[in-house]
Short mmCIF file of C-alpha atoms and ligand atoms in Angstrom, two decimals:
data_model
loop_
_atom_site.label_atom_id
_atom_site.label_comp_id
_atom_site.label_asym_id
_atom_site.label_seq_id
_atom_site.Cartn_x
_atom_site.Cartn_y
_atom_site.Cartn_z
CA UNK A 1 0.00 0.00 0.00
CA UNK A 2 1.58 3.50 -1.14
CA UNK A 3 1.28 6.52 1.14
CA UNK A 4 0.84 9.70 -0.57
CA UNK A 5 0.65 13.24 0.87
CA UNK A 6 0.78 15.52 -1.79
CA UNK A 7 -2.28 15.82 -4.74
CA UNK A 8 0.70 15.52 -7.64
CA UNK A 9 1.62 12.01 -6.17
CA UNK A 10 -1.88 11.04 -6.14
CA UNK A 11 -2.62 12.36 -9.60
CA UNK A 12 0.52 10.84 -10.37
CA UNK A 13 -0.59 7.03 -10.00
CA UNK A 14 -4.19 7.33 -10.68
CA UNK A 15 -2.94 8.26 -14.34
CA UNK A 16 -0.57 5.13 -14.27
CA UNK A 17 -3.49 2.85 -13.12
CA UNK A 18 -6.08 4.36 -15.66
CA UNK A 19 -3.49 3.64 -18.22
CA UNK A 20 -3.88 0.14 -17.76
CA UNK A 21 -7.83 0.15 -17.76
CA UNK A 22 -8.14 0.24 -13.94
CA UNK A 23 -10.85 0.91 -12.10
CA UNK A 24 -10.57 3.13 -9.21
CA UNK A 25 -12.53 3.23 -6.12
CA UNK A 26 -12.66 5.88 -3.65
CA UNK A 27 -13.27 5.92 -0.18
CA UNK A 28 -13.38 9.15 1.53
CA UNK A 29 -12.77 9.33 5.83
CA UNK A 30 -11.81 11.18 8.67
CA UNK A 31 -9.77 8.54 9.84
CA UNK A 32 -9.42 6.97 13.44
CA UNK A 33 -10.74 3.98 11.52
CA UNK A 34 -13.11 1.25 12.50
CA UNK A 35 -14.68 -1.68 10.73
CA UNK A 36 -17.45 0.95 9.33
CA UNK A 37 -14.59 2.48 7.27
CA UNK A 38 -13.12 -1.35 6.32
CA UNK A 39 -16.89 -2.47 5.46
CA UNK A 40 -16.79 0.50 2.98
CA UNK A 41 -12.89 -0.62 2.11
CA UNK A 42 -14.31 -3.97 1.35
CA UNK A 43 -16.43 -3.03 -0.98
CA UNK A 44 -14.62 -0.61 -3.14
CA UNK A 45 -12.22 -3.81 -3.48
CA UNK A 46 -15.02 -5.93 -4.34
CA UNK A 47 -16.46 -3.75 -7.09
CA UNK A 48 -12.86 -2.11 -8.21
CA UNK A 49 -9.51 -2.73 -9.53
CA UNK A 50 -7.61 0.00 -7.31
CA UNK A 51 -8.78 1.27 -4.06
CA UNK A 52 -7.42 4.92 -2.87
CA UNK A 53 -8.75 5.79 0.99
CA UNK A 54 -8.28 9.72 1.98
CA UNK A 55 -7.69 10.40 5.27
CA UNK A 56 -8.08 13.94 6.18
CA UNK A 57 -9.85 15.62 9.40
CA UNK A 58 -11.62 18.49 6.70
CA UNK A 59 -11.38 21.89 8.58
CA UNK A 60 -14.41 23.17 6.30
CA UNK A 61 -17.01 21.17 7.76
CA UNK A 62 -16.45 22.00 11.33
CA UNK A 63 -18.02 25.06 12.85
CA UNK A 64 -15.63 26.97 15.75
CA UNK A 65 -17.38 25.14 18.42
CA UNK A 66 -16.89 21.89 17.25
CA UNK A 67 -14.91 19.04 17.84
CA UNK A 68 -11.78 19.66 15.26
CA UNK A 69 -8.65 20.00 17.42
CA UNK A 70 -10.15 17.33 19.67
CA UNK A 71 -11.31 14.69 16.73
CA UNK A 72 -9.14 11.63 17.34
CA UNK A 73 -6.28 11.15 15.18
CA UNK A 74 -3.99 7.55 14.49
CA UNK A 75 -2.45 7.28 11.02
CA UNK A 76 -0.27 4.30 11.71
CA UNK A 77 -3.33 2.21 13.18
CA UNK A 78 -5.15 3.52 10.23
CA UNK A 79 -2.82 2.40 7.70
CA UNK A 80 -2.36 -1.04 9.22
CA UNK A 81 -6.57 -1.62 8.88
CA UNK A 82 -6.77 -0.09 5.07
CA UNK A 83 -3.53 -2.32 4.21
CA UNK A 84 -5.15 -4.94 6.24
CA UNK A 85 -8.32 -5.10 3.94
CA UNK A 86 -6.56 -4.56 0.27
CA UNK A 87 -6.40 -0.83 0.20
CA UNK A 88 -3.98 0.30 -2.47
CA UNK A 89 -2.80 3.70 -1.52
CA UNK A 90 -4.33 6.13 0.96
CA UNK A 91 -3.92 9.84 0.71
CA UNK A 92 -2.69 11.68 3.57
CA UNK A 93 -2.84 15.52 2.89
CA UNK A 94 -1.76 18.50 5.07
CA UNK A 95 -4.46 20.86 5.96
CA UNK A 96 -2.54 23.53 3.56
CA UNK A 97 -2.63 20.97 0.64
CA UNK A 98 -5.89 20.51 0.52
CA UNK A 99 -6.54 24.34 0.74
CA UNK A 100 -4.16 26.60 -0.33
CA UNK A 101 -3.63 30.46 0.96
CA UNK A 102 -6.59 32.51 -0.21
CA UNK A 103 -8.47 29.26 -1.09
CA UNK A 104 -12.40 31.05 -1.33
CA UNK A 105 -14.24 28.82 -3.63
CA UNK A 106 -17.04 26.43 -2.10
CA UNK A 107 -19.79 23.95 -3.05
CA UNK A 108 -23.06 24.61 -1.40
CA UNK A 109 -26.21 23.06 -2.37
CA UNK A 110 -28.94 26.14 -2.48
CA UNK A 111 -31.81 24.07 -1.86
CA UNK A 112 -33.64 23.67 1.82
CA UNK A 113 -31.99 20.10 1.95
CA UNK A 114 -28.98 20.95 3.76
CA UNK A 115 -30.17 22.94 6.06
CA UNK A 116 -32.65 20.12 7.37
CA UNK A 117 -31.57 17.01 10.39
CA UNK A 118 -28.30 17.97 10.84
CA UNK A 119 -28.09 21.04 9.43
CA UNK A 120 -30.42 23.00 11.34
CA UNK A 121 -26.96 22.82 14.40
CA UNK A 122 -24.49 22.25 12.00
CA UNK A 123 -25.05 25.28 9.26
CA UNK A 124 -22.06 25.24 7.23
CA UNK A 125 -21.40 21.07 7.64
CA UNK A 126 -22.68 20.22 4.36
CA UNK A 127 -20.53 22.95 2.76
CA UNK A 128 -17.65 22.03 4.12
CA UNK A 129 -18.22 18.22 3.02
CA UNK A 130 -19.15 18.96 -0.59
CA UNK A 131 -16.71 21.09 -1.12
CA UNK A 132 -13.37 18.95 0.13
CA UNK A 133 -15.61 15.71 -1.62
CA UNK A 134 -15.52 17.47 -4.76
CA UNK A 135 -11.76 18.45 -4.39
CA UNK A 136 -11.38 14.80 -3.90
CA UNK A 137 -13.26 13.69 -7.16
CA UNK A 138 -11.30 16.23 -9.05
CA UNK A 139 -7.43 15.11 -7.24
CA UNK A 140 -8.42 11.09 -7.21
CA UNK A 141 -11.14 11.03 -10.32
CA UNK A 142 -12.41 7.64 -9.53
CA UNK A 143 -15.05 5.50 -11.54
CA UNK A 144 -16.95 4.97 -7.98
CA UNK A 145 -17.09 6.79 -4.37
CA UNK A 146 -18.04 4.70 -1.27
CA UNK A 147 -20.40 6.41 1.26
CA UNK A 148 -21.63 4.54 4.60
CA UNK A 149 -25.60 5.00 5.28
CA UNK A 150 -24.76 6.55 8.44
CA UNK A 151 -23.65 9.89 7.30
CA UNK A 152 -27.22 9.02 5.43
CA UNK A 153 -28.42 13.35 4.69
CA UNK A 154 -24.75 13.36 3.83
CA UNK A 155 -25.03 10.73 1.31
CA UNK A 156 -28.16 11.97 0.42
CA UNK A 157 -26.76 15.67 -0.26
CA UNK A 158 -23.59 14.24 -2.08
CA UNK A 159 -25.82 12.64 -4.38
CA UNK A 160 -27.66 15.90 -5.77
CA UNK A 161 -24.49 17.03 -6.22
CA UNK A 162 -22.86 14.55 -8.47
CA UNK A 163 -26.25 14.85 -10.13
CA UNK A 164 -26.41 19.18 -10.78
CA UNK A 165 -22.04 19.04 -11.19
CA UNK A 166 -22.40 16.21 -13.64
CA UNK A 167 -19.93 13.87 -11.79
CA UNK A 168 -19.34 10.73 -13.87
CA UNK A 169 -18.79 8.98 -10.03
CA UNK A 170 -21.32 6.55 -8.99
CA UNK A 171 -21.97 6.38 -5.68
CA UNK A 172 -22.13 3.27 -3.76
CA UNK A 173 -23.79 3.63 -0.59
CA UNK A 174 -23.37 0.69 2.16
CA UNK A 175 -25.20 -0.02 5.37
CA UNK A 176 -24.16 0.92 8.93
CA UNK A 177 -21.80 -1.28 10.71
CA UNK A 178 -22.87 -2.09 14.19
CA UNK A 179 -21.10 -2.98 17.56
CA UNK A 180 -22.25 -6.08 18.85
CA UNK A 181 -24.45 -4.46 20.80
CA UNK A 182 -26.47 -2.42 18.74
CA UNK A 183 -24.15 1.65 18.81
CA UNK A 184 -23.73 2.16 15.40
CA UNK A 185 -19.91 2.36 14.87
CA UNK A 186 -18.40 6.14 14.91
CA UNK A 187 -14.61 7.34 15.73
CA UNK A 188 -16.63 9.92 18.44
CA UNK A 189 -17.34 6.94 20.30
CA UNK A 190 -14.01 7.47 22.02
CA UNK A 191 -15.04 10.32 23.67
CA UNK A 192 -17.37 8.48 25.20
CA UNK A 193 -16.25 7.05 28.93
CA UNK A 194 -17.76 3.60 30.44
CA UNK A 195 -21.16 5.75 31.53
CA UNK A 196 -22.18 7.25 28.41
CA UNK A 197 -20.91 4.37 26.31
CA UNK A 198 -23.83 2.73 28.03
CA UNK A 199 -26.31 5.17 27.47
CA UNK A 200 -25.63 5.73 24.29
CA UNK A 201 -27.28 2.77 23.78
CA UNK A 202 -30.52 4.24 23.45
CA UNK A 203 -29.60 5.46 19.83
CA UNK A 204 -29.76 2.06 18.33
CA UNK A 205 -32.53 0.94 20.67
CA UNK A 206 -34.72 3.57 19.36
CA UNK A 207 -33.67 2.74 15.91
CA UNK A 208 -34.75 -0.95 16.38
CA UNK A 209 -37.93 0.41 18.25
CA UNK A 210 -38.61 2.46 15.03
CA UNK A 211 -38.06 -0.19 12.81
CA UNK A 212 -40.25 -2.85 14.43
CA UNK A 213 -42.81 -0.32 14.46
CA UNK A 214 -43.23 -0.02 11.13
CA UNK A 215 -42.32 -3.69 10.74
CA UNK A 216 -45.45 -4.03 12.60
CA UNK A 217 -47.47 -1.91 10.08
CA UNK A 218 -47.48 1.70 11.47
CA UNK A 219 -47.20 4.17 9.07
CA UNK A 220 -47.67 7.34 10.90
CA UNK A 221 -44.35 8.88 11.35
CA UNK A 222 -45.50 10.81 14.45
CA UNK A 223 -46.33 7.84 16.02
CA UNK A 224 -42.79 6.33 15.52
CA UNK A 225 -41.01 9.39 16.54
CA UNK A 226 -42.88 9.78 19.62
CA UNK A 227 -42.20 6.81 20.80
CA UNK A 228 -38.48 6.81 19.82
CA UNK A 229 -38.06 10.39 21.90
CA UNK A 230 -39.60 9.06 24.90
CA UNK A 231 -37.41 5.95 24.68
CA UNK A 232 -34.37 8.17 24.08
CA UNK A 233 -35.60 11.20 26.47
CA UNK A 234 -35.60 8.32 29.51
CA UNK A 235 -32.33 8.18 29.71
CA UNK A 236 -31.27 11.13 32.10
CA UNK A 237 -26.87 11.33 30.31
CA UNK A 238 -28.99 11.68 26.56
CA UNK A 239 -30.02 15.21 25.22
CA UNK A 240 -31.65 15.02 22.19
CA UNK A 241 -30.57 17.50 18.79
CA UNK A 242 -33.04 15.67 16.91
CA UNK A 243 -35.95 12.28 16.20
CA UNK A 244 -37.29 13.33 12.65
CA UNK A 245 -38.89 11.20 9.41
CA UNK A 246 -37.83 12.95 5.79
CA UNK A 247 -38.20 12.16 2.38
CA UNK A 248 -34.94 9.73 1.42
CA UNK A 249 -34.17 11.60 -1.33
CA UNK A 250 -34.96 15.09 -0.77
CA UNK A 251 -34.69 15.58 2.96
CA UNK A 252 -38.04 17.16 3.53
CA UNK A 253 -40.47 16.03 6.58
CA UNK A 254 -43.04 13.82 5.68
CA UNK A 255 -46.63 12.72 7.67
CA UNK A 256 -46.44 8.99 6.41
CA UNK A 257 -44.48 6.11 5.44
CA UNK A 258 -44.49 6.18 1.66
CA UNK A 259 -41.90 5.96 -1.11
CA UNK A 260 -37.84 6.12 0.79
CA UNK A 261 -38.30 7.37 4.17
CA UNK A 262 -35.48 8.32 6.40
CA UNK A 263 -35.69 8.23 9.76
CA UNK A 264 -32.84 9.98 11.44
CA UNK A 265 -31.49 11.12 14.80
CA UNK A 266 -28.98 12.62 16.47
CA UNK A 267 -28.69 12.92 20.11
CA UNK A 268 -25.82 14.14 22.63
CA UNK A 269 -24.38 12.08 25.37
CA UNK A 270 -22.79 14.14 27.72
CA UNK A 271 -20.73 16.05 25.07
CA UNK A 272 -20.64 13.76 22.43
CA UNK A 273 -22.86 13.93 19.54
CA UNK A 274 -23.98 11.11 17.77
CA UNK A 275 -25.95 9.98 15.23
CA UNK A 276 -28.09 6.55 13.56
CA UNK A 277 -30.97 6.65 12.05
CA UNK A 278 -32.68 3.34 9.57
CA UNK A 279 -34.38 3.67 6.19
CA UNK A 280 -37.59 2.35 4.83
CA UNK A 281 -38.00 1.38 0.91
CA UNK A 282 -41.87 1.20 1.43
CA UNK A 283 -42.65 -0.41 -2.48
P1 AMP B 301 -15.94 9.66 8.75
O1 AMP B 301 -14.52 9.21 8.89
O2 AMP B 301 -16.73 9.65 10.01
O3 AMP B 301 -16.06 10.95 7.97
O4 AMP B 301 -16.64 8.57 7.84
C1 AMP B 301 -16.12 8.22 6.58
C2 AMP B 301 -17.10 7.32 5.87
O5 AMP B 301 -17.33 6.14 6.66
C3 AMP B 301 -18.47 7.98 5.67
O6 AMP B 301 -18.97 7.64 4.39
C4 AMP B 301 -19.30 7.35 6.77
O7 AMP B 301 -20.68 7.31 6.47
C5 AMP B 301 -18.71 5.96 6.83
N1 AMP B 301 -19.00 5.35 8.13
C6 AMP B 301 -18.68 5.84 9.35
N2 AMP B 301 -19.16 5.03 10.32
C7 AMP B 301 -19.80 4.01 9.70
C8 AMP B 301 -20.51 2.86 10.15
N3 AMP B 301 -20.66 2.60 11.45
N4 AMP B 301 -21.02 2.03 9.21
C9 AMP B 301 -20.88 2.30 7.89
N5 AMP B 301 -20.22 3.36 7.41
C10 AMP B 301 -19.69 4.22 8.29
#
């Protein structure tokens, strides 16, 4: 597996691979990786001849209260999983790489779907991620970009943008990886000490409460969220941001369980905000 730090070296062997036919995958992260990131590793390899991982903590996305100098940080561990499950080179960048002195260009989506879920406490998130996504399309170019359905209004929102910038990237989304007892995988679950790792359990519990709810035929999406923010609002360490059900595609509320619905949450513990959420194809 080749490290590279700079955008030349990546351009560099992209070019080399795409001169033999290749095709490249793309898997975008944050690093401090966990077998969500390797499930999403696994599949680029499965569906791809050459698999590049970025690993970069993206400045842009992170408002000045957040959690940037604080988010968890392990290259060498991170290395040994992506070599570990057939990544072929993983690109490292510098913070003044990625955005050079006077850098003032951004992609925003102008519609009311990023400011929904996560949006309405995170206002300039989504910005941040489509823009340093997009730098990575342009710097990697790959045939296909692999998303986990956590980050689902992320996913969601990367998708109208390949769509309006006329990306030739599919997107491959894949389905959250779980910890054997339910918390949806997530580097923030470090922060988390042996209290709130417990009661953060009422995430995926709520999820799962959700799901068998509509398993069970409800379709009223009030219904379901009500009963997954008393679940969640019984647990005295949990503060909820948001319970809400919205379109799958287009992020908007919706009364009923009809089409893609998204169901999506994200809740602090103690300090630490965190997110799940579970999808219905209702055909
Ligand atoms: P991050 O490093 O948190 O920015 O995440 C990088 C990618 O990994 C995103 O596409 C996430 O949706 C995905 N991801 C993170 N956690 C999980 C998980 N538990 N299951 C599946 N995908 C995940």
């Amino acid at each position: 597996m080749k490290i590279a730090t700079t955008i030349a070296e990546v351009r560099a062997q992209v070019a080399a691979w795409k001169k033999e036919g290749l095709r490249i995958g793309l898997v975008p992260t944050m690093g401090y990786l966990h077998e969500g990131h390797a499930s999403l590793v696994d599949e680029a390899v499965r569906q791809c001849d050459r698999v590049v991982a970025s690993v970069f903590v993206n400045p842009t996305q992170f408002s000045p209260n957040e959690d940037l100098d604080a988010y968890p940080r392990d290259f060498s561990r991170d290395c040994t999983l992506l070599e570990s499950h057939g990544c072929h080179l993983v690109f490292h960048p510098e913070v003044e790489e990625m955005y050079l002195p006077g850098a003032a260009t951004y992609v925003e989506i102008l519609s009311e779907m990023p400011k929904q879920l996560c949006g309405k406490t995170r206002p300039i998130h989504f910005r941040g991620v489509c823009t340093v996504v997009s730098k990575l399309f342009n710097i990697v170019t790959p045939d296909k970009a692999f998303f986990g359905q956590k980050d689902a209004q992320q996913l969601a929102i990367l998708r109208q943008m390949v769509r309006d910038l006329s990306y030739g990237i599919q997107l491959v989304g894949c389905p959250i990886v779980r910890e054997e007892d339910g918390l949806a995988k997530s580097s923030r679950n470090t922060y988390l000490n042996a209290e709130e790792r417990q009661a953060a359990l009422v995430l995926s519990q709520a999820v799962f409460l959700g799901q068998k709810m509509v398993e069970e035929g409800e379709r009223d999406t009030a219904k379901i969220v009500a009963a997954m923010t008393d679940h969640i609002a019984a647990q005295p360490l949990a503060r909820i941001d948001y319970v809400s059900a919205v379109d799958g595609i287009t992020m908007e509320p919706v009364s009923s369980i009809q089409g893609t619905v998204l169901v999506a949450m994200a809740v602090y513990i103690g300090k630490t905000r965190l997110i799940d959420n579970f999808i219905v194809e209702d055909v």
